[in-house]
Amino acid sequence: MIAATQSNHPLATVSDPVPAVSAMNEARARIRLAGLRITKPRLAIIDALLRRHGPSSTEHIHQEMGARRCDMVTVYRCLAAFEQLGMVRRSYLHNGTCLYELTLGAAARHYHIVCKACGSPERVDYLPVKGIEQLLQDRGYTEVSHVVEFFGICPKCQPATARGVSVTVPADLRA
Amino acid sequence: MIAATQSNHPLATVSDPVPAVSAMNEARARIRLAGLRITKPRLAIIDALLRRHGPSSTEHIHQEMGARRCDMVTVYRCLAAFEQLGMVRRSYLHNGTCLYELTLGAAARHYHIVCKACGSPERVDYLPVKGIEQLLQDRGYTEVSHVVEFFGICPKCQPATARGVSVTVPADLRA
DNA sequence: CGGTAAATTCCAAGTCTTGCATGATTATCA
DNA sequence: TGATAATCATGCAAGACTTGGAATTTACCG
């Protein structure tokens, strides 16, 4: 699929949930447990995600890999694999682009509101979806999952968009 | 954006909300009211959506336009415009592809559960999201909207996927 | 250390998005 | 009502992102 047109969006760095070392060990364990192999690109991708502490674009991950950089195709495939393992969760941007976020530790499910102007995500703690999933299982569905995304114009971007000014993003925040 | 890789998914035809004629008139009025122009491609797209009575893929819409067919680019642009007017709502499939659905008349907001195997959507009536949107507005966000999608394996597809059989879709249901 | 199978890479195709020039629609005016 | 001008919409071409396949490389097990 062509997942979405990509504009690069700056990302807000959010709070730190788990010490990086144990998180990395947990990641290795989960990969191994699933019968997958621990490879340099995979470790580098997890490392990049850990350093960001929040949703990252594929591009950002790729750049963040530095010397251990691998093919873009590998990034996509690894993230897809991680997602199936439940190690990574996707957020969808308003334009269809995706961001990826590690879900290690006992991190509770949370959602994001993404600014339609600058693309920065912010956490939304909110949970009343579990009941619906149960209801759907009662309907006969299995492997039930869901996607919830909120979109809006964040306070910072409001004067700008109101004046019709295009919001430009500092280059160092991109990807 | 590259919205998503596209696999074509069959679509369930759902119930009929509004008489087609008045719906078409309402659509024309809303386009005109927004200061946009009424063109042949736009009318053909709305017509295709009306005939489907449910979420449609861009491909399906394009094929359904028949003699009045226009460029695919136009379909994308028109749907994007309609979405901004609130005349059309997007559903996201599990693979990132989108389906578009008309929201005319007094049609209440509803959601979908999409089968990860065969792609057919089914309605989910469910509403407790309004409170969150209010909360986000109190946080300073404007133009708040949201996306909610549920995914799972529908009852019909379960024996098939359990046996590892790939689910093939009749050609006449495609696009 | 060698063998097996998975993972990565490169190449290619497919889909969606954006820029620019052309064509169509709407409003204005006679 | 009919013609003209302004502006929006469309079509085409180019560009970007994502996915699939085949061959090579790498990780893991004995």
mmCIF file of C-alpha atoms (C1' of nucleotides) in Angstrom:
data_model
loop_
_atom_site.group_PDB
_atom_site.id
_atom_site.type_symbol
_atom_site.label_atom_id
_atom_site.label_comp_id
_atom_site.label_asym_id
_atom_site.label_seq_id
_atom_site.Cartn_x
_atom_site.Cartn_y
_atom_site.Cartn_z
ATOM 1 C CA MET A 1 0.000 0.000 0.000
ATOM 2 C CA ILE A 2 0.973 3.495 -0.490
ATOM 3 C CA ALA A 3 0.506 4.347 3.057
ATOM 4 C CA ALA A 4 0.273 8.046 2.709
ATOM 5 C CA THR A 5 1.845 11.021 1.212
ATOM 6 C CA GLN A 6 4.628 12.071 3.388
ATOM 7 C CA SER A 7 5.266 15.430 4.651
ATOM 8 C CA ASN A 8 7.886 15.330 7.337
ATOM 9 C CA HIS A 9 6.543 16.385 10.608
ATOM 10 C CA PRO A 10 8.377 17.539 13.678
ATOM 11 C CA LEU A 11 7.748 15.443 16.697
ATOM 12 C CA ALA A 12 7.337 16.406 20.262
ATOM 13 C CA THR A 13 9.567 14.537 22.612
ATOM 14 C CA VAL A 14 7.522 13.070 25.394
ATOM 15 C CA SER A 15 8.382 11.807 28.846
ATOM 16 C CA ASP A 16 10.602 8.826 29.576
ATOM 17 C CA PRO A 17 8.853 5.608 30.602
ATOM 18 C CA VAL A 18 11.510 2.880 30.934
ATOM 19 C CA PRO A 19 15.279 2.857 31.424
ATOM 20 C CA ALA A 20 16.854 2.400 28.014
ATOM 21 C CA VAL A 21 18.985 -0.603 28.931
ATOM 22 C CA SER A 22 16.213 -2.800 30.256
ATOM 23 C CA ALA A 23 13.986 -1.713 27.417
ATOM 24 C CA MET A 24 16.584 -2.875 24.947
ATOM 25 C CA ASN A 25 16.868 -6.192 26.724
ATOM 26 C CA GLU A 26 13.140 -6.639 26.693
ATOM 27 C CA ALA A 27 13.083 -5.894 23.006
ATOM 28 C CA ARG A 28 15.752 -8.505 22.320
ATOM 29 C CA ALA A 29 13.872 -11.035 24.386
ATOM 30 C CA ARG A 30 10.635 -10.444 22.548
ATOM 31 C CA ILE A 31 12.268 -10.734 19.163
ATOM 32 C CA ARG A 32 13.949 -13.949 20.164
ATOM 33 C CA LEU A 33 10.772 -15.313 21.718
ATOM 34 C CA ALA A 34 8.924 -14.805 18.468
ATOM 35 C CA GLY A 35 11.522 -16.909 16.692
ATOM 36 C CA LEU A 36 12.993 -13.943 14.871
ATOM 37 C CA ARG A 37 16.641 -13.048 14.646
ATOM 38 C CA ILE A 38 18.520 -10.276 16.298
ATOM 39 C CA THR A 39 20.241 -8.285 13.615
ATOM 40 C CA LYS A 40 22.164 -5.062 13.490
ATOM 41 C CA PRO A 41 19.476 -3.128 11.613
ATOM 42 C CA ARG A 42 16.831 -4.237 14.084
ATOM 43 C CA LEU A 43 18.875 -3.197 17.065
ATOM 44 C CA ALA A 44 19.661 0.113 15.470
ATOM 45 C CA ILE A 45 15.999 0.758 14.758
ATOM 46 C CA ILE A 46 15.015 0.003 18.336
ATOM 47 C CA ASP A 47 17.827 2.196 19.512
ATOM 48 C CA ALA A 48 16.566 5.067 17.414
ATOM 49 C CA LEU A 49 13.060 4.601 18.752
ATOM 50 C CA LEU A 50 14.334 4.532 22.310
ATOM 51 C CA ARG A 51 16.255 7.750 21.891
ATOM 52 C CA ARG A 52 13.190 9.537 20.609
ATOM 53 C CA HIS A 53 10.849 8.616 23.454
ATOM 54 C CA GLY A 54 7.868 9.165 21.243
ATOM 55 C CA PRO A 55 6.336 8.622 17.825
ATOM 56 C CA SER A 56 8.921 8.636 15.037
ATOM 57 C CA SER A 57 8.645 8.704 11.287
ATOM 58 C CA THR A 58 10.442 6.105 9.208
ATOM 59 C CA GLU A 59 12.625 8.840 7.885
ATOM 60 C CA HIS A 60 13.654 10.000 11.290
ATOM 61 C CA ILE A 61 14.486 6.469 12.318
ATOM 62 C CA HIS A 62 16.540 5.955 9.213
ATOM 63 C CA GLN A 63 18.573 9.091 9.755
ATOM 64 C CA GLU A 64 18.978 8.403 13.437
ATOM 65 C CA MET A 65 20.655 5.093 12.692
ATOM 66 C CA GLY A 66 23.869 6.818 11.789
ATOM 67 C CA ALA A 67 26.701 4.515 10.798
ATOM 68 C CA ARG A 68 24.498 1.469 11.190
ATOM 69 C CA ARG A 69 22.122 2.810 8.608
ATOM 70 C CA CYS A 70 20.452 0.224 6.421
ATOM 71 C CA ASP A 71 18.187 0.210 3.435
ATOM 72 C CA MET A 72 14.868 2.014 3.803
ATOM 73 C CA VAL A 73 13.110 -1.173 2.800
ATOM 74 C CA THR A 74 14.557 -2.856 5.851
ATOM 75 C CA VAL A 75 13.185 -0.148 8.094
ATOM 76 C CA TYR A 76 9.708 -0.669 6.742
ATOM 77 C CA ARG A 77 9.891 -4.414 7.053
ATOM 78 C CA CYS A 78 11.328 -4.384 10.553
ATOM 79 C CA LEU A 79 8.697 -1.982 11.774
ATOM 80 C CA ALA A 80 6.003 -4.149 10.256
ATOM 81 C CA ALA A 81 7.448 -7.156 12.038
ATOM 82 C CA PHE A 82 7.685 -5.280 15.327
ATOM 83 C CA GLU A 83 4.129 -4.145 14.955
ATOM 84 C CA GLN A 84 2.943 -7.713 14.569
ATOM 85 C CA LEU A 85 4.809 -8.624 17.720
ATOM 86 C CA GLY A 86 3.074 -5.808 19.516
ATOM 87 C CA MET A 87 6.375 -4.091 20.231
ATOM 88 C CA VAL A 88 5.535 -1.081 18.146
ATOM 89 C CA ARG A 89 2.364 0.852 17.625
ATOM 90 C CA ARG A 90 1.451 3.048 14.716
ATOM 91 C CA SER A 91 -0.089 6.487 14.852
ATOM 92 C CA TYR A 92 -1.727 7.808 11.757
ATOM 93 C CA LEU A 93 -1.224 11.421 10.838
ATOM 94 C CA HIS A 94 -3.946 13.481 9.309
ATOM 95 C CA ASN A 95 -2.379 13.115 5.891
ATOM 96 C CA GLY A 96 -2.149 9.356 6.129
ATOM 97 C CA THR A 97 1.512 9.177 7.070
ATOM 98 C CA CYS A 98 2.411 6.935 9.951
ATOM 99 C CA LEU A 99 4.522 7.372 13.045
ATOM 100 C CA TYR A 100 5.910 4.462 15.014
ATOM 101 C CA GLU A 101 6.286 4.229 18.741
ATOM 102 C CA LEU A 102 7.769 1.567 20.996
ATOM 103 C CA THR A 103 5.423 -0.093 23.445
ATOM 104 C CA LEU A 104 7.704 -1.846 25.896
ATOM 105 C CA GLY A 105 7.538 -2.098 29.628
ATOM 106 C CA ALA A 106 4.135 -1.967 31.218
ATOM 107 C CA ALA A 107 3.299 1.110 29.209
ATOM 108 C CA ALA A 108 -0.441 1.606 29.249
ATOM 109 C CA ARG A 109 -2.253 2.141 26.013
ATOM 110 C CA HIS A 110 -2.575 5.775 25.176
ATOM 111 C CA TYR A 111 -3.550 7.854 22.182
ATOM 112 C CA HIS A 112 -2.409 11.029 20.499
ATOM 113 C CA ILE A 113 -3.794 14.250 19.263
ATOM 114 C CA VAL A 114 -1.845 15.360 16.231
ATOM 115 C CA CYS A 115 -1.718 18.961 15.103
ATOM 116 C CA LYS A 116 -2.961 19.303 11.564
ATOM 117 C CA ALA A 117 -0.642 22.258 10.998
ATOM 118 C CA CYS A 118 2.708 21.309 12.509
ATOM 119 C CA GLY A 119 2.198 17.588 13.012
ATOM 120 C CA SER A 120 3.388 17.423 16.588
ATOM 121 C CA PRO A 121 1.675 14.744 18.648
ATOM 122 C CA GLU A 122 0.606 15.008 22.252
ATOM 123 C CA ARG A 123 -0.576 12.252 24.532
ATOM 124 C CA VAL A 124 -4.200 11.642 25.284
ATOM 125 C CA ASP A 125 -4.933 9.289 28.119
ATOM 126 C CA TYR A 126 -8.245 7.780 27.456
ATOM 127 C CA LEU A 127 -9.495 4.242 27.585
ATOM 128 C CA PRO A 128 -13.207 3.514 27.119
ATOM 129 C CA VAL A 129 -12.565 1.411 24.021
ATOM 130 C CA LYS A 130 -12.030 -1.903 25.756
ATOM 131 C CA GLY A 131 -15.754 -2.401 26.200
ATOM 132 C CA ILE A 132 -16.347 -2.100 22.481
ATOM 133 C CA GLU A 133 -13.676 -4.630 21.692
ATOM 134 C CA GLN A 134 -15.353 -7.075 24.028
ATOM 135 C CA LEU A 135 -18.643 -6.398 22.328
ATOM 136 C CA LEU A 136 -17.116 -7.102 18.946
ATOM 137 C CA GLN A 137 -15.654 -10.369 20.153
ATOM 138 C CA ASP A 138 -19.124 -11.321 21.288
ATOM 139 C CA ARG A 139 -20.227 -10.612 17.730
ATOM 140 C CA GLY A 140 -17.797 -13.241 16.549
ATOM 141 C CA TYR A 141 -14.753 -11.192 15.622
ATOM 142 C CA THR A 142 -11.311 -12.382 16.666
ATOM 143 C CA GLU A 143 -7.947 -10.637 16.820
ATOM 144 C CA VAL A 144 -9.733 -7.403 17.488
ATOM 145 C CA SER A 145 -7.651 -4.265 17.534
ATOM 146 C CA HIS A 146 -8.331 -0.624 16.956
ATOM 147 C CA VAL A 147 -6.942 2.701 15.847
ATOM 148 C CA VAL A 148 -7.890 5.954 17.484
ATOM 149 C CA GLU A 149 -6.447 9.274 16.430
ATOM 150 C CA PHE A 150 -7.434 12.813 17.230
ATOM 151 C CA PHE A 151 -6.631 15.767 15.032
ATOM 152 C CA GLY A 152 -6.815 19.474 15.627
ATOM 153 C CA ILE A 153 -4.906 22.725 15.459
ATOM 154 C CA CYS A 154 -2.687 23.074 18.484
ATOM 155 C CA PRO A 155 -2.571 26.344 20.450
ATOM 156 C CA LYS A 156 0.802 27.317 19.018
ATOM 157 C CA CYS A 157 -0.339 27.035 15.433
ATOM 158 C CA GLN A 158 -3.597 28.869 15.786
ATOM 159 C CA PRO A 159 -2.532 32.464 15.200
ATOM 160 C CA ALA A 160 -0.423 31.351 12.279
ATOM 161 C CA THR A 161 -3.117 29.431 10.460
ATOM 162 C CA ALA A 162 -5.706 32.046 11.296
ATOM 163 C CA ARG A 163 -3.606 34.618 9.441
ATOM 164 C CA GLY A 164 -3.153 32.192 6.586
ATOM 165 C CA VAL A 165 0.556 32.058 7.225
ATOM 166 C CA SER A 166 2.140 28.762 6.299
ATOM 167 C CA VAL A 167 3.871 27.147 9.195
ATOM 168 C CA THR A 168 7.456 26.351 8.417
ATOM 169 C CA VAL A 169 9.390 23.913 10.489
ATOM 170 C CA PRO A 170 13.016 24.253 11.527
ATOM 171 C CA ALA A 171 15.136 21.827 9.527
ATOM 172 C CA ASP A 172 16.596 20.177 12.597
ATOM 173 C CA LEU A 173 13.186 19.049 13.735
ATOM 174 C CA ARG A 174 12.365 17.341 10.510
ATOM 175 C CA ALA A 175 12.136 13.669 9.663
ATOM 176 C CA MET B 1 1.111 11.984 1.060
ATOM 177 C CA ILE B 2 1.401 8.491 -0.082
ATOM 178 C CA ALA B 3 -1.761 7.503 1.541
ATOM 179 C CA ALA B 4 -1.251 3.809 1.661
ATOM 180 C CA THR B 5 -0.452 0.838 -0.326
ATOM 181 C CA GLN B 6 -3.575 -0.312 -1.963
ATOM 182 C CA SER B 7 -4.955 -3.711 -1.904
ATOM 183 C CA ASN B 8 -8.435 -3.772 -3.279
ATOM 184 C CA HIS B 9 -10.967 -4.786 -0.769
ATOM 185 C CA PRO B 10 -14.496 -5.934 -1.267
ATOM 186 C CA LEU B 11 -17.073 -3.829 0.441
ATOM 187 C CA ALA B 12 -20.268 -4.747 2.111
ATOM 188 C CA THR B 13 -23.226 -2.806 0.914
ATOM 189 C CA VAL B 14 -25.034 -1.294 3.846
ATOM 190 C CA SER B 15 -28.522 0.075 4.355
ATOM 191 C CA ASP B 16 -30.003 3.072 2.566
ATOM 192 C CA PRO B 17 -30.224 6.338 4.523
ATOM 193 C CA VAL B 18 -31.524 9.073 2.216
ATOM 194 C CA PRO B 19 -33.403 9.177 -1.093
ATOM 195 C CA ALA B 20 -30.844 9.618 -3.827
ATOM 196 C CA VAL B 21 -32.413 12.677 -5.424
ATOM 197 C CA SER B 22 -32.593 14.840 -2.344
ATOM 198 C CA ALA B 23 -29.142 13.656 -1.347
ATOM 199 C CA MET B 24 -27.778 14.827 -4.665
ATOM 200 C CA ASN B 25 -29.448 18.182 -4.231
ATOM 201 C CA GLU B 26 -28.056 18.549 -0.780
ATOM 202 C CA ALA B 27 -24.615 17.733 -2.103
ATOM 203 C CA ARG B 28 -24.895 20.382 -4.815
ATOM 204 C CA ALA B 29 -26.053 22.929 -2.269
ATOM 205 C CA ARG B 30 -23.186 22.229 0.070
ATOM 206 C CA ILE B 31 -20.621 22.459 -2.685
ATOM 207 C CA ARG B 32 -22.068 25.723 -3.873
ATOM 208 C CA LEU B 33 -22.322 27.067 -0.334
ATOM 209 C CA ALA B 34 -18.646 26.467 0.198
ATOM 210 C CA GLY B 35 -17.863 28.565 -2.848
ATOM 211 C CA LEU B 36 -16.784 25.590 -4.896
ATOM 212 C CA ARG B 37 -17.908 24.766 -8.397
ATOM 213 C CA ILE B 38 -20.230 22.111 -9.608
ATOM 214 C CA THR B 39 -18.454 20.074 -12.218
ATOM 215 C CA LYS B 40 -19.151 16.880 -14.078
ATOM 216 C CA PRO B 41 -16.496 14.839 -12.273
ATOM 217 C CA ARG B 42 -17.764 15.949 -8.897
ATOM 218 C CA LEU B 43 -21.314 15.030 -9.688
ATOM 219 C CA ALA B 44 -20.210 11.685 -11.046
ATOM 220 C CA ILE B 45 -18.225 10.970 -7.899
ATOM 221 C CA ILE B 46 -21.147 11.774 -5.657
ATOM 222 C CA ASP B 47 -23.347 9.657 -7.850
ATOM 223 C CA ALA B 48 -21.001 6.724 -7.486
ATOM 224 C CA LEU B 49 -20.930 7.150 -3.730
ATOM 225 C CA LEU B 50 -24.705 7.313 -3.588
ATOM 226 C CA ARG B 51 -25.092 4.117 -5.553
ATOM 227 C CA ARG B 52 -22.809 2.259 -3.201
ATOM 228 C CA HIS B 53 -24.525 3.195 0.066
ATOM 229 C CA GLY B 54 -21.385 2.529 2.003
ATOM 230 C CA PRO B 55 -17.642 2.977 2.136
ATOM 231 C CA SER B 56 -16.021 2.964 -1.289
ATOM 232 C CA SER B 57 -12.448 2.823 -2.426
ATOM 233 C CA THR B 58 -11.131 5.435 -4.816
ATOM 234 C CA GLU B 59 -10.757 2.714 -7.384
ATOM 235 C CA HIS B 60 -14.311 1.611 -7.085
ATOM 236 C CA ILE B 61 -15.504 5.178 -7.448
ATOM 237 C CA HIS B 62 -13.350 5.661 -10.482
ATOM 238 C CA GLN B 63 -14.699 2.584 -12.210
ATOM 239 C CA GLU B 64 -18.256 3.358 -11.220
ATOM 240 C CA MET B 65 -18.083 6.690 -13.028
ATOM 241 C CA GLY B 66 -18.492 4.982 -16.357
ATOM 242 C CA ALA B 67 -18.516 7.299 -19.318
ATOM 243 C CA ARG B 68 -18.023 10.340 -17.121
ATOM 244 C CA ARG B 69 -14.778 8.898 -15.871
ATOM 245 C CA CYS B 70 -12.067 11.385 -15.083
ATOM 246 C CA ASP B 71 -8.455 11.254 -14.044
ATOM 247 C CA MET B 72 -7.626 9.472 -10.805
ATOM 248 C CA VAL B 73 -6.010 12.654 -9.568
ATOM 249 C CA THR B 74 -9.348 14.373 -9.803
ATOM 250 C CA VAL B 75 -10.975 11.682 -7.721
ATOM 251 C CA TYR B 76 -8.413 12.177 -4.989
ATOM 252 C CA ARG B 77 -8.707 15.931 -5.070
ATOM 253 C CA CYS B 78 -12.478 15.945 -5.068
ATOM 254 C CA LEU B 79 -12.686 13.517 -2.194
ATOM 255 C CA ALA B 80 -10.228 15.605 -0.229
ATOM 256 C CA ALA B 81 -12.355 18.676 -0.889
ATOM 257 C CA PHE B 82 -15.534 16.884 0.096
ATOM 258 C CA GLU B 83 -13.900 15.668 3.242
ATOM 259 C CA GLN B 84 -13.024 19.210 4.241
ATOM 260 C CA LEU B 85 -16.618 20.206 3.685
ATOM 261 C CA GLY B 86 -17.714 17.379 5.929
ATOM 262 C CA MET B 87 -19.631 15.751 3.105
ATOM 263 C CA VAL B 88 -17.448 12.691 3.096
ATOM 264 C CA ARG B 89 -15.814 10.700 5.796
ATOM 265 C CA ARG B 90 -12.791 8.443 5.531
ATOM 266 C CA SER B 91 -12.384 4.997 6.980
ATOM 267 C CA TYR B 92 -8.912 3.648 7.294
ATOM 268 C CA LEU B 93 -8.276 0.050 6.457
ATOM 269 C CA HIS B 94 -5.826 -2.069 8.364
ATOM 270 C CA ASN B 95 -3.197 -1.619 5.686
ATOM 271 C CA GLY B 96 -3.541 2.156 5.582
ATOM 272 C CA THR B 97 -5.794 2.321 2.542
ATOM 273 C CA CYS B 98 -8.808 4.553 2.826
ATOM 274 C CA LEU B 99 -12.477 4.159 2.034
ATOM 275 C CA TYR B 100 -14.798 7.098 1.521
ATOM 276 C CA GLU B 101 -18.391 7.384 2.576
ATOM 277 C CA LEU B 102 -20.962 10.101 2.046
ATOM 278 C CA THR B 103 -22.326 11.781 5.152
ATOM 279 C CA LEU B 104 -25.393 13.618 3.969
ATOM 280 C CA GLY B 105 -28.790 13.919 5.549
ATOM 281 C CA ALA B 106 -28.969 13.672 9.302
ATOM 282 C CA ALA B 107 -26.825 10.556 9.262
ATOM 283 C CA ALA B 108 -25.443 10.029 12.728
ATOM 284 C CA ARG B 109 -21.767 9.457 13.193
ATOM 285 C CA HIS B 110 -20.890 5.811 13.206
ATOM 286 C CA TYR B 111 -17.778 3.706 12.961
ATOM 287 C CA HIS B 112 -16.705 0.505 11.290
ATOM 288 C CA ILE B 113 -15.062 -2.733 12.079
ATOM 289 C CA VAL B 114 -13.066 -3.891 9.104
ATOM 290 C CA CYS B 115 -12.107 -7.499 8.596
ATOM 291 C CA LYS B 116 -8.366 -7.894 8.312
ATOM 292 C CA ALA B 117 -8.805 -10.844 5.983
ATOM 293 C CA CYS B 118 -11.519 -9.897 3.509
ATOM 294 C CA GLY B 119 -11.733 -6.158 4.140
ATOM 295 C CA SER B 120 -15.487 -5.965 4.447
ATOM 296 C CA PRO B 121 -16.665 -3.258 6.846
ATOM 297 C CA GLU B 122 -19.556 -3.500 9.255
ATOM 298 C CA ARG B 123 -21.140 -0.702 11.210
ATOM 299 C CA VAL B 124 -20.385 -0.055 14.841
ATOM 300 C CA ASP B 125 -22.641 2.367 16.627
ATOM 301 C CA TYR B 126 -20.679 3.866 19.365
ATOM 302 C CA LEU B 127 -20.300 7.406 20.530
ATOM 303 C CA PRO B 128 -18.393 8.181 23.727
ATOM 304 C CA VAL B 129 -15.764 10.172 21.848
ATOM 305 C CA LYS B 130 -17.516 13.529 21.985
ATOM 306 C CA GLY B 131 -16.441 14.076 25.580
ATOM 307 C CA ILE B 132 -12.806 13.714 24.643
ATOM 308 C CA GLU B 133 -13.121 16.221 21.843
ATOM 309 C CA GLN B 134 -14.581 18.720 24.280
ATOM 310 C CA LEU B 135 -11.717 18.047 26.622
ATOM 311 C CA LEU B 136 -9.220 18.694 23.843
ATOM 312 C CA GLN B 137 -10.896 21.944 22.957
ATOM 313 C CA ASP B 138 -10.536 22.965 26.559
ATOM 314 C CA ARG B 139 -6.840 22.232 26.181
ATOM 315 C CA GLY B 140 -6.721 24.839 23.435
ATOM 316 C CA TYR B 141 -7.099 22.732 20.304
ATOM 317 C CA THR B 142 -9.431 23.885 17.550
ATOM 318 C CA GLU B 143 -10.927 22.099 14.551
ATOM 319 C CA VAL B 144 -10.836 18.898 16.506
ATOM 320 C CA SER B 145 -11.726 15.732 14.675
ATOM 321 C CA HIS B 146 -10.940 12.097 15.126
ATOM 322 C CA VAL B 147 -10.525 8.744 13.481
ATOM 323 C CA VAL B 148 -11.694 5.539 15.063
ATOM 324 C CA GLU B 149 -11.358 2.190 13.367
ATOM 325 C CA PHE B 150 -11.704 -1.320 14.626
ATOM 326 C CA PHE B 151 -10.055 -4.305 13.020
ATOM 327 C CA GLY B 152 -10.549 -8.011 13.449
ATOM 328 C CA ILE B 153 -11.210 -11.259 11.669
ATOM 329 C CA CYS B 154 -14.871 -11.585 10.863
ATOM 330 C CA PRO B 155 -16.751 -14.823 11.543
ATOM 331 C CA LYS B 156 -16.803 -15.817 7.886
ATOM 332 C CA CYS B 157 -13.059 -15.572 7.495
ATOM 333 C CA GLN B 158 -12.114 -17.402 10.648
ATOM 334 C CA PRO B 159 -12.059 -21.013 9.478
ATOM 335 C CA ALA B 160 -10.207 -19.914 6.368
ATOM 336 C CA THR B 161 -7.432 -18.043 8.122
ATOM 337 C CA ALA B 162 -7.240 -20.669 10.834
ATOM 338 C CA ARG B 163 -6.420 -23.249 8.174
ATOM 339 C CA GLY B 164 -3.914 -20.891 6.631
ATOM 340 C CA VAL B 165 -5.970 -20.710 3.467
ATOM 341 C CA SER B 166 -5.694 -17.455 1.627
ATOM 342 C CA VAL B 167 -9.004 -15.742 1.161
ATOM 343 C CA THR B 168 -9.695 -14.965 -2.445
ATOM 344 C CA VAL B 169 -12.259 -12.423 -3.401
ATOM 345 C CA PRO B 170 -14.690 -12.717 -6.311
ATOM 346 C CA ALA B 171 -13.595 -10.353 -9.033
ATOM 347 C CA ASP B 172 -16.959 -8.616 -9.174
ATOM 348 C CA LEU B 173 -16.579 -7.459 -5.605
ATOM 349 C CA ARG B 174 -13.244 -5.847 -6.142
ATOM 350 C CA ALA B 175 -12.292 -2.209 -6.295
ATOM 351 C "C1'" DC C 1 33.596 -23.983 12.344
ATOM 352 C "C1'" DG C 2 30.133 -25.370 8.760
ATOM 353 C "C1'" DG C 3 25.230 -25.686 7.267
ATOM 354 C "C1'" DT C 4 20.590 -24.007 7.098
ATOM 355 C "C1'" DA C 5 17.265 -20.675 6.968
ATOM 356 C "C1'" DA C 6 15.992 -16.223 7.704
ATOM 357 C "C1'" DA C 7 17.065 -11.207 6.843
ATOM 358 C "C1'" DT C 8 18.896 -7.691 4.107
ATOM 359 C "C1'" DT C 9 19.808 -5.577 -0.112
ATOM 360 C "C1'" DC C 10 18.932 -4.172 -4.800
ATOM 361 C "C1'" DC C 11 15.690 -3.745 -8.473
ATOM 362 C "C1'" DA C 12 11.182 -2.940 -9.971
ATOM 363 C "C1'" DA C 13 6.294 -1.943 -9.921
ATOM 364 C "C1'" DG C 14 2.372 0.270 -7.979
ATOM 365 C "C1'" DT C 15 -0.109 3.981 -5.733
ATOM 366 C "C1'" DC C 16 -0.648 8.457 -4.145
ATOM 367 C "C1'" DT C 17 0.710 13.312 -4.091
ATOM 368 C "C1'" DT C 18 2.304 17.915 -5.961
ATOM 369 C "C1'" DG C 19 3.404 21.558 -9.818
ATOM 370 C "C1'" DC C 20 2.161 23.638 -13.895
ATOM 371 C "C1'" DA C 21 -0.410 24.598 -18.085
ATOM 372 C "C1'" DT C 22 -4.882 24.101 -20.101
ATOM 373 C "C1'" DG C 23 -9.802 23.915 -19.900
ATOM 374 C "C1'" DA C 24 -14.250 24.748 -17.615
ATOM 375 C "C1'" DT C 25 -17.457 27.184 -14.618
ATOM 376 C "C1'" DT C 26 -19.233 31.193 -12.456
ATOM 377 C "C1'" DA C 27 -20.019 36.112 -12.091
ATOM 378 C "C1'" DT C 28 -20.199 40.571 -14.306
ATOM 379 C "C1'" DC C 29 -21.739 43.636 -17.711
ATOM 380 C "C1'" DA C 30 -23.951 45.175 -21.867
ATOM 381 C "C1'" DT D 1 -30.102 36.740 -22.720
ATOM 382 C "C1'" DG D 2 -25.320 36.523 -24.574
ATOM 383 C "C1'" DA D 3 -20.514 37.526 -24.312
ATOM 384 C "C1'" DT D 4 -16.305 38.403 -21.546
ATOM 385 C "C1'" DA D 5 -13.173 38.038 -17.663
ATOM 386 C "C1'" DA D 6 -11.603 35.955 -13.438
ATOM 387 C "C1'" DT D 7 -10.945 32.045 -10.982
ATOM 388 C "C1'" DC D 8 -11.276 27.520 -9.928
ATOM 389 C "C1'" DA D 9 -10.872 22.669 -11.516
ATOM 390 C "C1'" DT D 10 -8.830 19.249 -14.377
ATOM 391 C "C1'" DG D 11 -5.273 16.613 -16.815
ATOM 392 C "C1'" DC D 12 -0.600 15.434 -17.542
ATOM 393 C "C1'" DA D 13 3.984 14.663 -15.952
ATOM 394 C "C1'" DA D 14 7.226 14.271 -12.366
ATOM 395 C "C1'" DG D 15 8.366 12.956 -7.690
ATOM 396 C "C1'" DA D 16 7.883 10.359 -3.204
ATOM 397 C "C1'" DC D 17 6.713 6.510 -0.408
ATOM 398 C "C1'" DT D 18 5.630 1.747 0.103
ATOM 399 C "C1'" DT D 19 5.532 -3.099 -1.226
ATOM 400 C "C1'" DG D 20 7.001 -7.464 -3.775
ATOM 401 C "C1'" DG D 21 10.537 -10.577 -5.791
ATOM 402 C "C1'" DA D 22 15.258 -12.715 -6.461
ATOM 403 C "C1'" DA D 23 19.978 -13.033 -5.018
ATOM 404 C "C1'" DT D 24 23.349 -12.328 -1.575
ATOM 405 C "C1'" DT D 25 24.629 -11.850 3.155
ATOM 406 C "C1'" DT D 26 24.060 -12.791 7.984
ATOM 407 C "C1'" DA D 27 22.549 -14.983 12.292
ATOM 408 C "C1'" DC D 28 21.785 -19.063 14.716
ATOM 409 C "C1'" DC D 29 22.291 -24.104 15.842
ATOM 410 C "C1'" DG D 30 24.808 -28.186 16.138
#
